[in-house]
Coordinates of C-alpha atoms in Angstrom, one line a residue:
Chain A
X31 CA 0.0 0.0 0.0
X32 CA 1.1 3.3 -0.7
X33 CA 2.9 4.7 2.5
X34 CA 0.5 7.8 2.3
X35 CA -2.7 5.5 2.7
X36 CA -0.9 3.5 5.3
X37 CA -0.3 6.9 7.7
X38 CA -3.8 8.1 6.8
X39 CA -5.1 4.5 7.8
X40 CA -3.6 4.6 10.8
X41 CA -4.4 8.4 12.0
X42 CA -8.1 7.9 11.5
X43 CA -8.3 4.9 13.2
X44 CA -6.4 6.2 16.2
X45 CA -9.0 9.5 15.6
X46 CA -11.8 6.8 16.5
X47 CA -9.8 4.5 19.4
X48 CA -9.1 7.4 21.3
X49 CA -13.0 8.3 21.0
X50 CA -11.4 12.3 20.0
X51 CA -13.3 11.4 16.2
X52 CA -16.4 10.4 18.0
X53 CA -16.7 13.7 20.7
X54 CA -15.8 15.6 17.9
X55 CA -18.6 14.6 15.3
X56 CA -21.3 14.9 18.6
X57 CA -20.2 18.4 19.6
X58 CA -20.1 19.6 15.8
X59 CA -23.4 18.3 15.0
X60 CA -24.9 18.7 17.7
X61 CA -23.8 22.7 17.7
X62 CA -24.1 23.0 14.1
X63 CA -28.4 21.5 14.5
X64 CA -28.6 24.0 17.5
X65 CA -27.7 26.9 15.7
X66 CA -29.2 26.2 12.3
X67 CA -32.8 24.8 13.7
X68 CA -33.2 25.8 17.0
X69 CA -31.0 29.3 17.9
X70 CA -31.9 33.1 17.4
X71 CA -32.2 34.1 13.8
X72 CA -32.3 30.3 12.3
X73 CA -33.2 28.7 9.2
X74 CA -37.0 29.2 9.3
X75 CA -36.2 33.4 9.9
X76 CA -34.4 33.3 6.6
X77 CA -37.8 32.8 4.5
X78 CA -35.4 31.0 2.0
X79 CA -34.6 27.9 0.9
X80 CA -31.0 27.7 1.7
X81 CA -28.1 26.6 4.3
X82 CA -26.8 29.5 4.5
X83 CA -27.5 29.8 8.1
X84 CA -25.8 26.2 8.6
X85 CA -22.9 27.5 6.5
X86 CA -22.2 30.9 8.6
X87 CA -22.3 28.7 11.7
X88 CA -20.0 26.1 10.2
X89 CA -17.5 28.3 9.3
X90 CA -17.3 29.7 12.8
X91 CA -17.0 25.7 14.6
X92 CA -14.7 24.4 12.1
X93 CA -12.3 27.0 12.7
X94 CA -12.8 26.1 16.6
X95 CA -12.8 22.3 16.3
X96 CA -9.6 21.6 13.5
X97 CA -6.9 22.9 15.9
X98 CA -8.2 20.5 18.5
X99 CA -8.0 17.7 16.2
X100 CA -4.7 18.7 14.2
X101 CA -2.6 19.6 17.7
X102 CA -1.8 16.0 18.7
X103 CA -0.6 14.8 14.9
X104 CA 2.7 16.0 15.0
X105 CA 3.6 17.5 18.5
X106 CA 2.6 13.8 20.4
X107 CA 4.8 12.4 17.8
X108 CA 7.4 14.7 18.4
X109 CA 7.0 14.3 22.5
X110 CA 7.3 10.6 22.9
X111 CA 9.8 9.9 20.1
X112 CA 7.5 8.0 17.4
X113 CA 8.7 10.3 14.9
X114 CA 11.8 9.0 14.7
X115 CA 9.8 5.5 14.1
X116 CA 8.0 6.8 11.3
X117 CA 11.1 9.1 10.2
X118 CA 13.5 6.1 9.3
X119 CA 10.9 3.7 8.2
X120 CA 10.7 3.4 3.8
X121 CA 8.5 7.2 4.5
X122 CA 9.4 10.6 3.4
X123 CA 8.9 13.6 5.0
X124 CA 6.6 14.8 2.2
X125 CA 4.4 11.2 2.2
X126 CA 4.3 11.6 6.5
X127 CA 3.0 15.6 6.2
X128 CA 0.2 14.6 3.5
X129 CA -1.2 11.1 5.3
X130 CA -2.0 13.0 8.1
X131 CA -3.5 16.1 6.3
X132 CA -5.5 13.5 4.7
X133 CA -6.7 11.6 7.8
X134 CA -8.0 14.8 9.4
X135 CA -9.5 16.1 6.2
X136 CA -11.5 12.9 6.2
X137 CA -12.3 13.2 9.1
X138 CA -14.0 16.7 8.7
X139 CA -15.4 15.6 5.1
X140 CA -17.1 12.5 7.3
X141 CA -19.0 15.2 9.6
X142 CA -19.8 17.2 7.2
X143 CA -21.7 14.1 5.7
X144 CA -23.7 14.0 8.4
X145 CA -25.3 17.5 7.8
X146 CA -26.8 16.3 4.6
X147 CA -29.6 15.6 6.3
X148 CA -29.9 19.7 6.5
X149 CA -29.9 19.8 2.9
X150 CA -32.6 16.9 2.1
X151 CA -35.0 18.5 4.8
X152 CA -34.3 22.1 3.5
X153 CA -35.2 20.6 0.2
X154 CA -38.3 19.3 0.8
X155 CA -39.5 22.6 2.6
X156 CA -39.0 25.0 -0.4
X157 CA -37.1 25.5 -3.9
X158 CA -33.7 24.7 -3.2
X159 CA -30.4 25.6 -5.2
X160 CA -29.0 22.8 -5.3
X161 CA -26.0 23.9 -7.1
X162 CA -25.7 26.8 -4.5
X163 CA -25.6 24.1 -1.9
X164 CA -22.7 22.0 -3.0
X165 CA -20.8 24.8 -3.6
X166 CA -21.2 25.9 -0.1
X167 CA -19.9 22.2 0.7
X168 CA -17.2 22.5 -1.2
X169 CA -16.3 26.1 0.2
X170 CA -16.2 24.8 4.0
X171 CA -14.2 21.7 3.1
X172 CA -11.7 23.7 0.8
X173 CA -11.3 26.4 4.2
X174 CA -11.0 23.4 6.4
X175 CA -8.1 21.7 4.2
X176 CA -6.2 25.3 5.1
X177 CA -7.1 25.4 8.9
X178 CA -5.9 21.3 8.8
X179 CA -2.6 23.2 7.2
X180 CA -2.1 25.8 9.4
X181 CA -2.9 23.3 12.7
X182 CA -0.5 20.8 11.2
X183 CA 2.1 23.3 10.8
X184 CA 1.6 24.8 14.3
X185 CA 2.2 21.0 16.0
X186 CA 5.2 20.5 13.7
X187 CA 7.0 23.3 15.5
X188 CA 6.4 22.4 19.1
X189 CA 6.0 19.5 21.0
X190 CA 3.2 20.7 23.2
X191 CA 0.0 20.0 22.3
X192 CA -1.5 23.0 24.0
X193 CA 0.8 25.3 22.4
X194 CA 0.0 23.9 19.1
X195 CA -3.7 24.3 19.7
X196 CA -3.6 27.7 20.5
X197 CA -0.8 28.6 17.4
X198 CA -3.2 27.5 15.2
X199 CA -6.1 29.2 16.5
X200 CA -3.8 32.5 16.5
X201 CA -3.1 31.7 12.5
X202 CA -6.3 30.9 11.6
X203 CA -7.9 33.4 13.4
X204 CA -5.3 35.8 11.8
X205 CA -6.9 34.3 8.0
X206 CA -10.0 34.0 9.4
X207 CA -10.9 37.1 11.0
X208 CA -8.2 39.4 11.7
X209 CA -7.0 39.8 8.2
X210 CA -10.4 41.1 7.1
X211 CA -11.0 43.3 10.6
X212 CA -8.0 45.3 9.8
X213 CA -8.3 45.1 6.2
X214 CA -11.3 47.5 6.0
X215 CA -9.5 50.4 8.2
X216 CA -6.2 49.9 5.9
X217 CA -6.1 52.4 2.7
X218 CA -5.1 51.3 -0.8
X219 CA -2.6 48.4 -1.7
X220 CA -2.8 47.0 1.9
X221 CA -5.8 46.8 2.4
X222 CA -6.3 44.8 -1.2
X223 CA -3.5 42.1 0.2
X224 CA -5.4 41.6 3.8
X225 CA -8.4 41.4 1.7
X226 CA -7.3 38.9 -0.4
X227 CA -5.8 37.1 2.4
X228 CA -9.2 36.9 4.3
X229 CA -10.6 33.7 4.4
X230 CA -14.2 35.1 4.6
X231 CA -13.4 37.2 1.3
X232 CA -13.5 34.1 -0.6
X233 CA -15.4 31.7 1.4
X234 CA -18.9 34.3 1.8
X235 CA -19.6 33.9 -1.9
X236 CA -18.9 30.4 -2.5
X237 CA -21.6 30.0 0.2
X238 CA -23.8 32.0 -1.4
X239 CA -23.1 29.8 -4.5
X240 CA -20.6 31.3 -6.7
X241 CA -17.9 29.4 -7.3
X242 CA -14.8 30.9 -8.6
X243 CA -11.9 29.4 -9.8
X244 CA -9.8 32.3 -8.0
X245 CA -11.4 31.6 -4.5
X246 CA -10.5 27.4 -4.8
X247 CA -6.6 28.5 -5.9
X248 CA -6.4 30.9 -3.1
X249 CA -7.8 27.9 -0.4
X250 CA -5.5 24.9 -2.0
X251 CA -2.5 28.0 -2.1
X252 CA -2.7 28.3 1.3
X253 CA -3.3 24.5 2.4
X254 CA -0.4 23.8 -0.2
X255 CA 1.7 26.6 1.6
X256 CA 1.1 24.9 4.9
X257 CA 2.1 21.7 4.1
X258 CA 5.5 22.8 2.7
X259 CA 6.2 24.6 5.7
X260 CA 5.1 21.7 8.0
X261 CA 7.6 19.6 5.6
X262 CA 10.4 22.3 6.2
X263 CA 9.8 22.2 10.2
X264 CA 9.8 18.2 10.4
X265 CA 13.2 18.2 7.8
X266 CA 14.8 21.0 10.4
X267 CA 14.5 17.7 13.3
X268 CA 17.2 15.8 10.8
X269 CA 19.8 18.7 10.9
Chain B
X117 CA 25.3 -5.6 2.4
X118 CA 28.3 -3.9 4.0
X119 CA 28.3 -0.2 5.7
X120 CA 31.0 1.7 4.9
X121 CA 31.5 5.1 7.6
X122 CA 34.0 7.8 6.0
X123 CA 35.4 10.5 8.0
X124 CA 31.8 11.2 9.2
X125 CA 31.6 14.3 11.4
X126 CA 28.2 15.9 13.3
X127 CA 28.7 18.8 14.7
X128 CA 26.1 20.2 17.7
X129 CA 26.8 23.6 17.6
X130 CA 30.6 24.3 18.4
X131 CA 30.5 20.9 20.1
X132 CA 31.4 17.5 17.6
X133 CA 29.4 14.8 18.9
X134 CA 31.6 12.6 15.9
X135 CA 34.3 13.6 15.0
X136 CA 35.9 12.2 11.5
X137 CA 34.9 8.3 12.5
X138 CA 35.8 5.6 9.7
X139 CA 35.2 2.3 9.5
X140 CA 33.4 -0.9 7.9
X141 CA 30.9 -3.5 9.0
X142 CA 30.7 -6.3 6.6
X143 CA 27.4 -8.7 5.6
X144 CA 27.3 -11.6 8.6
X145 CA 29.3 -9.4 11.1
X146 CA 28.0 -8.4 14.3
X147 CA 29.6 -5.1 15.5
X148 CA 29.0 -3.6 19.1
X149 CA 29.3 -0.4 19.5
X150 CA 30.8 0.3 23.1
X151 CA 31.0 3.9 24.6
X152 CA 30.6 5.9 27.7
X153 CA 27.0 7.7 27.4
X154 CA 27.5 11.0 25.2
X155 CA 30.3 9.3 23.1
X156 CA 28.2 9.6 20.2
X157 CA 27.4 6.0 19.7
X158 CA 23.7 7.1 19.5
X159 CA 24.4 9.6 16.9
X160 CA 26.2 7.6 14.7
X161 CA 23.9 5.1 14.3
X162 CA 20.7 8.0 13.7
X163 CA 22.6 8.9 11.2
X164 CA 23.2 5.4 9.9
X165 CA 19.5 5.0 9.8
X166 CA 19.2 8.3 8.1
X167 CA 17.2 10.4 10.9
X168 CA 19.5 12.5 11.4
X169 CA 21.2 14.2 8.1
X170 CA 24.8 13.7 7.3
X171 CA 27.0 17.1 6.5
X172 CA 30.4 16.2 6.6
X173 CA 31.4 12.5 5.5
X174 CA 29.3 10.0 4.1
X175 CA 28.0 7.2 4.8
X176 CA 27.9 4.4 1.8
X177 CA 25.6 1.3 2.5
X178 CA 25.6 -1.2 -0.3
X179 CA 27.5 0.9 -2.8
X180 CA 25.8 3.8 -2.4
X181 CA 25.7 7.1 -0.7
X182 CA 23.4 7.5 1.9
X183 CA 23.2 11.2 0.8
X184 CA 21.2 10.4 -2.5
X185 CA 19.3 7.0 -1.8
X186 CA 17.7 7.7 1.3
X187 CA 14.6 6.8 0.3
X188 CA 15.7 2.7 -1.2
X189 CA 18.2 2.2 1.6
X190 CA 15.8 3.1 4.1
X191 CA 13.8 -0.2 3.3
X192 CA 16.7 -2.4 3.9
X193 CA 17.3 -1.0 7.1
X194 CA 16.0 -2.3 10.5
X195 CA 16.0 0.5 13.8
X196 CA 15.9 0.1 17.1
X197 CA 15.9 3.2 18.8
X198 CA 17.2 4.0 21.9
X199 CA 14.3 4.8 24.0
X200 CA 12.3 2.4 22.1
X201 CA 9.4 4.7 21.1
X202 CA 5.8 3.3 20.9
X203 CA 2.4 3.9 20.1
X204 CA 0.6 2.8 23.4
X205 CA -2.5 2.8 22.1
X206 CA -2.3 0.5 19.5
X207 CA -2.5 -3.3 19.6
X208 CA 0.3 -5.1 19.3
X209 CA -1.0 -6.4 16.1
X210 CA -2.1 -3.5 14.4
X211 CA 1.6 -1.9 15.3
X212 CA 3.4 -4.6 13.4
X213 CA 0.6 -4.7 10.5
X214 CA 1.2 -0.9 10.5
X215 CA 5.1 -1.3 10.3
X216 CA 4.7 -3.7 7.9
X217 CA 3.0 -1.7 5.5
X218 CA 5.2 1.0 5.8
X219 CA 8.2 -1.0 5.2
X220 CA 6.5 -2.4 1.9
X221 CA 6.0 -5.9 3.0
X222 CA 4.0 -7.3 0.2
X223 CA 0.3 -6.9 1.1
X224 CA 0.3 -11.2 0.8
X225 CA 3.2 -11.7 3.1
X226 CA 2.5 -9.8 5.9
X227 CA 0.4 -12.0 7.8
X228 CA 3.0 -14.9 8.2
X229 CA 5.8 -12.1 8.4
X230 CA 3.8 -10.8 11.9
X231 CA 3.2 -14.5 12.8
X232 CA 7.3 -15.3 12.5
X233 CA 7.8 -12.0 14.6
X234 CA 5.3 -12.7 17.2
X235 CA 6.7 -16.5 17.4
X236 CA 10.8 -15.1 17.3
X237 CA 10.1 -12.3 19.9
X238 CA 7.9 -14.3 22.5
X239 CA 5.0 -12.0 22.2
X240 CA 2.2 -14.5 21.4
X241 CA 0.5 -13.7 25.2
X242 CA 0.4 -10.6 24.6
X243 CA -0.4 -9.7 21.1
X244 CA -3.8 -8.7 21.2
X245 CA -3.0 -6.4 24.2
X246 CA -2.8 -2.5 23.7
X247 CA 0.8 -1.7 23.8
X248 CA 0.7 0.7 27.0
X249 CA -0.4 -2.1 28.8
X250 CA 2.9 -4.1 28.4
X251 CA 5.9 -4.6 30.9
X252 CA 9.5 -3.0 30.1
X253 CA 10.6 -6.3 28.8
X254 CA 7.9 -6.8 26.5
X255 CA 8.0 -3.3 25.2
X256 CA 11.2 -4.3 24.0
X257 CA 10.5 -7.1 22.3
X258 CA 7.7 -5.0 20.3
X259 CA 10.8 -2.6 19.5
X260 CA 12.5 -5.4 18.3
X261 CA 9.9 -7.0 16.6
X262 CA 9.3 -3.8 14.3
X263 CA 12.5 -3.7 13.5
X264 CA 12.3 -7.1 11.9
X265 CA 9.6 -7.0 10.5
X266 CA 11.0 -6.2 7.2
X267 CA 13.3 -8.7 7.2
X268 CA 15.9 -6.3 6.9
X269 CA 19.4 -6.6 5.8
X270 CA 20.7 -4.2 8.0
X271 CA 19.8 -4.1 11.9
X272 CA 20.3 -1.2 14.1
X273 CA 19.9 -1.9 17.5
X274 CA 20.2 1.1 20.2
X275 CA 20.7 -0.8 23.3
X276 CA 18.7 -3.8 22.6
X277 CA 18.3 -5.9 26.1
X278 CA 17.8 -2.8 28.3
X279 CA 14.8 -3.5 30.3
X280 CA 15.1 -7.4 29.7
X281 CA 14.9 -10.1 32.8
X282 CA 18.5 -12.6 32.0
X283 CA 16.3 -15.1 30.4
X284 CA 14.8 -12.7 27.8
X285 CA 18.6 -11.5 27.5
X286 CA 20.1 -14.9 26.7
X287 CA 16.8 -15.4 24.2
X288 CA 17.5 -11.7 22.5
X289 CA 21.2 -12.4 22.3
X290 CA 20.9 -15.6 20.7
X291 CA 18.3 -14.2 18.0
X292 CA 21.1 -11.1 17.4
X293 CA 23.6 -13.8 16.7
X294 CA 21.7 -16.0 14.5
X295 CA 20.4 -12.9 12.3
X296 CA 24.1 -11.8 12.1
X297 CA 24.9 -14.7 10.4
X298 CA 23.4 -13.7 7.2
X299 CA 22.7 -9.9 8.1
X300 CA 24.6 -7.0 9.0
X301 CA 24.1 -5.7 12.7
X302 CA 25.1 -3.2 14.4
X303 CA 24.4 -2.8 18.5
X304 CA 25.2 -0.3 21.1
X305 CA 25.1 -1.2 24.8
X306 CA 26.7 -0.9 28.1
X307 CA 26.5 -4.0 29.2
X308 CA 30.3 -5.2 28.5
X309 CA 29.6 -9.1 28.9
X310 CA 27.0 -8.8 26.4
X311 CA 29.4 -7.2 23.7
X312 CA 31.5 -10.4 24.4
X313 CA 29.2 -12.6 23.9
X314 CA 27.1 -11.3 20.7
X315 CA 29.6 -9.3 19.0
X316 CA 32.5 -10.0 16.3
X317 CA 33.7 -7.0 16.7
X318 CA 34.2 -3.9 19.0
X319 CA 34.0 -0.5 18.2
X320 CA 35.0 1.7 21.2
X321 CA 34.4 5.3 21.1
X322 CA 34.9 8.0 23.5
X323 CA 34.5 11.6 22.6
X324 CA 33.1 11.0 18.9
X325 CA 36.5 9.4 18.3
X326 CA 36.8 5.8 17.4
X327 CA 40.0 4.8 20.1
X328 CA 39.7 0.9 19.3
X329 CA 38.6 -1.8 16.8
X330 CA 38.5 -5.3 17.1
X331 CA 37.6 -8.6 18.2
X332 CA 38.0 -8.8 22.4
X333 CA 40.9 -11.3 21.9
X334 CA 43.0 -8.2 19.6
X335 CA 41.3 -5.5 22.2
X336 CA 43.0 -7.9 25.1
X337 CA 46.5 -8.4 23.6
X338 CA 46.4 -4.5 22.7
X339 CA 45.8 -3.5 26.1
X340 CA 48.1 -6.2 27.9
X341 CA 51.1 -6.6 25.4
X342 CA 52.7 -9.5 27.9
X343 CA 51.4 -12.9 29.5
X344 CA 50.6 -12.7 33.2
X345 CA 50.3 -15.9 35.2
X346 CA 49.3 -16.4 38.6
X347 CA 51.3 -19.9 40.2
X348 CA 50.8 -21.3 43.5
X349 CA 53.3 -23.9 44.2
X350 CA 53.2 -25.8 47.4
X351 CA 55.4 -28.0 49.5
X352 CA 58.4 -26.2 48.7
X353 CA 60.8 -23.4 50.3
X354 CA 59.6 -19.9 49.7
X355 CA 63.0 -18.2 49.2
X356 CA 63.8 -21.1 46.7
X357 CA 61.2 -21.3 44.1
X358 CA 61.3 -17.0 44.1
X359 CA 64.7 -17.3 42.8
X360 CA 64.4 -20.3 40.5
X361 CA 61.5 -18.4 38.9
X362 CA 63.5 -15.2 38.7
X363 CA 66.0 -17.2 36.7
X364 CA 64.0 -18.7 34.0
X365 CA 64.5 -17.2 31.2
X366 CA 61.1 -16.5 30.0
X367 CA 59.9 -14.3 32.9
X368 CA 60.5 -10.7 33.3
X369 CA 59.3 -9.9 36.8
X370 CA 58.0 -11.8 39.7
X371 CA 55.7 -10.5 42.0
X372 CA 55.1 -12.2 45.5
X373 CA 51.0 -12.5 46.4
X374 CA 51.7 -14.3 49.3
X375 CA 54.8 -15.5 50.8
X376 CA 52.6 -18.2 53.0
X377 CA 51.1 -20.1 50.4
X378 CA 53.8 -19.6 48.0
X379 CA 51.6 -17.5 45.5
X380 CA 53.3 -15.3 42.7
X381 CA 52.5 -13.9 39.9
X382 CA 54.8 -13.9 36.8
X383 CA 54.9 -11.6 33.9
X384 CA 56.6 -12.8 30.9
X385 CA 59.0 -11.9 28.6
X386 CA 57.1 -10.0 25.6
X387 CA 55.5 -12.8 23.3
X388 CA 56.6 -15.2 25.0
X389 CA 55.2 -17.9 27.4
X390 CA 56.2 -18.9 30.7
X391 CA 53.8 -22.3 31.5
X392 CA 55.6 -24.7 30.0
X393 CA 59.0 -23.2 32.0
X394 CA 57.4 -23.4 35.1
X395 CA 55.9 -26.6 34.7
X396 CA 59.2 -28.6 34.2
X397 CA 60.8 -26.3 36.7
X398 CA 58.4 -27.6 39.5
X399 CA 58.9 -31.3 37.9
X400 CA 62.5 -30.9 37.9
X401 CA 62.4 -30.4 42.1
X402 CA 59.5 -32.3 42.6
X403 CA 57.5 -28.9 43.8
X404 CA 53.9 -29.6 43.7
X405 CA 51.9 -27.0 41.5
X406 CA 48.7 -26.0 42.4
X407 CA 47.5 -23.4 40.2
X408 CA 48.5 -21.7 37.1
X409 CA 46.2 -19.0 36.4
X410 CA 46.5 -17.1 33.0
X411 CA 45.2 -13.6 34.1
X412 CA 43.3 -12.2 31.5
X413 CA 42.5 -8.3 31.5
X414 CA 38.8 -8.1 31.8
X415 CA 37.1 -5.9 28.9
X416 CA 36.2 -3.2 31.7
X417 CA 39.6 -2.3 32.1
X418 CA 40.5 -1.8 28.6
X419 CA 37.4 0.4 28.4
X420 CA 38.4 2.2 31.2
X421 CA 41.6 2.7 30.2
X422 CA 40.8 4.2 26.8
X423 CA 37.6 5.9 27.9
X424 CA 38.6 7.8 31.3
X425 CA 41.3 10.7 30.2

């Protein structure tokens, strides 16, 4: 099997052993049905057929939940020694980084399967864009591959899981808040780069169902940009 | 396939943990790695097994550099580290099926390659248990069992029986020295009887530098260049046999033990031996020998004497 495969295998089976997958998928759904059903200005308010509700709210909890569930991947490793396991077994550093991306990416794509329920109800109750919908799909699971990114990079350069944790909620809250906050109080050229940088920039109108071929670069750029680095931090353990 | 070490160098900082080491292991040799701790034995061998990068050096296995094939000569290699690193929440199992598959057994083979592991290393008690659960001894065994999973050609052992009860040892060395037969292994310990008795060869280093190489007969004659003997003679006058041993011509100095008993030790004359002299001498005046003791240097002197400077 290819060695990738193998890690991701293993890292999403350990995600369900240690129960982490299975706290995760009840706390996200059950949030995610609070909010978009039950909670303050929720699905029925909109007097529209859509998830965008559901969207707005996942937006917020995946950017909570990944750093919880990408903290452990590298820095445990790094903590009781495995990595050197993994490091001198027929693996590269490359193959390593993306089997664990993968696991966790999975892992996310698995609970955002359970939401479809959302969209068959929604469906039933008025006329639905569906194409809207699985654009908005593919807009969270395109922002989580670069909050999976940025977590993986933050565990690769510690060995604490709590520091990791809260380094990647730093980044991504930088991308996923920050970068937009300050963006609209910076003048000129600036204030275009923060924009661009926002996460919510790009991922606001593939919820509302445009998809652009600019916004998908920009979220595999930065995912793709996070792996490397987390490649660079695990090669800087061999000097 | 053989290991070839040139001039390889890792520098911490200012500090060289190695400093310009050379040497050889050959297929079917057994080599123990000896060293007070922070020698650099551990180093060396991480960067054998290509964990750590090498910068000055190299380090040709099979032909070729280390520095270009990491990825091929990584398959052939077999690691023991030295604080034998685990997942504690897996099965013991699903570890080896998990190193397995990232060695590249073939997806057919693996079942009976786990089997022969689990049967080799003792574990069959215990495989179905979660790792963490496991004594010291049989944590080790896991270690060891991963590392053969592969059926490697090269072996890499960081301290291998650390941990072990004697009966486990005995079992582990024994499996080290059938491997070697056909393999290439390479073991680090402390444990000076153990290099003895598994290894073909010593590698002593102290300070990242290599300061000897050889079997522990060479080491021995290195370190004591002339035959010592310990004699007890009985029934005989003290002041007479001191003499007549004095005068042989094979003995250099005699030293009196005990003056009682009549108990001396001889030192010989440089390659040469003195047992048959002092037999016939205690024939020829009908002295009655008692012991004749050929005292050996024990390897913990020689590694004390070339390790403490």
């Amino acid at each position: 099997m290819n060695p990738i495969l193998t890690i991701t295998k293993r890292e999403l089976a350990s995600f369900f052993d240690s129960l982490i997958a299975y706290i995760m998928l009840v706390i996200f759904l059950g949030f995610c049905g609070f909010f978009t059903w039950m909670f303050g200005s929720d699905i029925f308010m909109r007097g529209q057929a859509d998830l965008y509700v559901f969207f707005s709210w996942a937006y917020l909890l995946l950017f909570l939940f990944i750093p919880a569930l990408t903290m452990r991947l590298l820095a445990e490793e790094k903590r009781v020694g495995t990595i050197e396991l993994l490091l001198t077994k027929a693996v590269s550093d490359r193959q390593l980084v993306i089997g664990k991306f993968l696991s966790c990416w999975l892992l996310i794509i698995i609970a955002l399967a359970f939401t479809l329920p959302y969209y068959f109800t929604v469906a039933t109750l008025g006329n639905i864009d569906h194409g809207a919908i699985w654009c908005g799909y593919l807009g969270l699971i395109l922002m989580s591959a670069a909050h999976i990114a940025i977590g993986l990079f933050a565990s690769s350069i510690t060995n604490n899981q709590i520091v990791a944790f809260l380094l990647a909620l730093v980044i991504g809250g930088l991308f996923q808040y920050i970068f937009g906050f300050v963006s609209g109080a910076m003048p000129g050229f600036l204030g275009e780069v923060l924009n661009y940088l926002d996460f919510n920039s790009h991922f606001s109108s593939m919820a509302r169902g445009v998809i652009d071929t600019k916004d998908v670069v920009y979220f595999l750029s930065v995912t793709a940009l996070g792996l490397l680095l987390t490649e660079v931090s695990i090669g800087r353990l061999r000097a | 396939m053989n290991i070839k070490i040139q001039n390889l160098t890792k520098r911490y900082g200012a500090q060289k943990a190695v400093d310009d080491i050379s040497f050889e292991v050959k297929t079917g040799e057994i080599l123990g790695f000896l060293g007070p701790n922070g020698a650099g034995k551990t180093t060396t061998m991480k960067m054998i097994t290509n964990y750590l990068e090498v910068h000055e050096g190299d380090i040709i296995i099979d032909g070729k550099s280390i520095k270009g094939h990491a990825g091929t000569l990584k398959r052939h290699i077999g690691y023991l580290p030295e604080h034998n690193p685990l997942y504690t929440e897996m099965s013991v199992l699903d570890y080896l099926k998990f190193c397995a598959a990232l060695q590249q057994v073939p997806k057919g083979s693996i079942p009976d390659r786990i089997r022969e592991m689990v049967r080799v290393c003792g574990l069959d008690r215990e495989k179905h248990k979660n790792i963490g659960e496991l004594s010291k001894g049989y944590r080790q065994r896991v270690g060891l069992a991963q590392a053969m999973i592969h059926d490697p050609e090269i072996l890499i052992l960081d301290e291998p029986t650390t941990g072990l009860d004697p009966n486990q040892i005995v079992e582990i060395r024994d499996l080290i020295r059938q491997i070697g037969r056909q393999k290439t292994v390479i073991l680090s310990t402390h444990i000076l009887p153990e290099v003895e008795a598994t290894c073909d060869r010593i590698l002593i280093i102290n300070r990242g530098k290599i300061v000897a190489d050889g079997t522990s007969a060479t080491l021995r004659k290195q370190a004591q260049g002339q035959e010592v003997l310990r004699v007890r003679i009985e029934e005989g006058d003290h002041e007479g046999i001191y003499a007549a041993l004095q005068n042989l011509y094979t003995t250099q100095l005699v030293d009196v033990i005990d003056a009682d008993t009549n108990f001396y030790e001889i030192q010989s004359v440089t390659d040469m031996s003195s047992k048959y002299e002092v037999f016939k001498l205690c024939v020829a005046n009908g002295w009655i020998l008692t012991e004749m003791t050929p005292f050996e240097t024990k390897l913990e002197d020689i590694f004390r004497d070339l390790t403490l400077n």
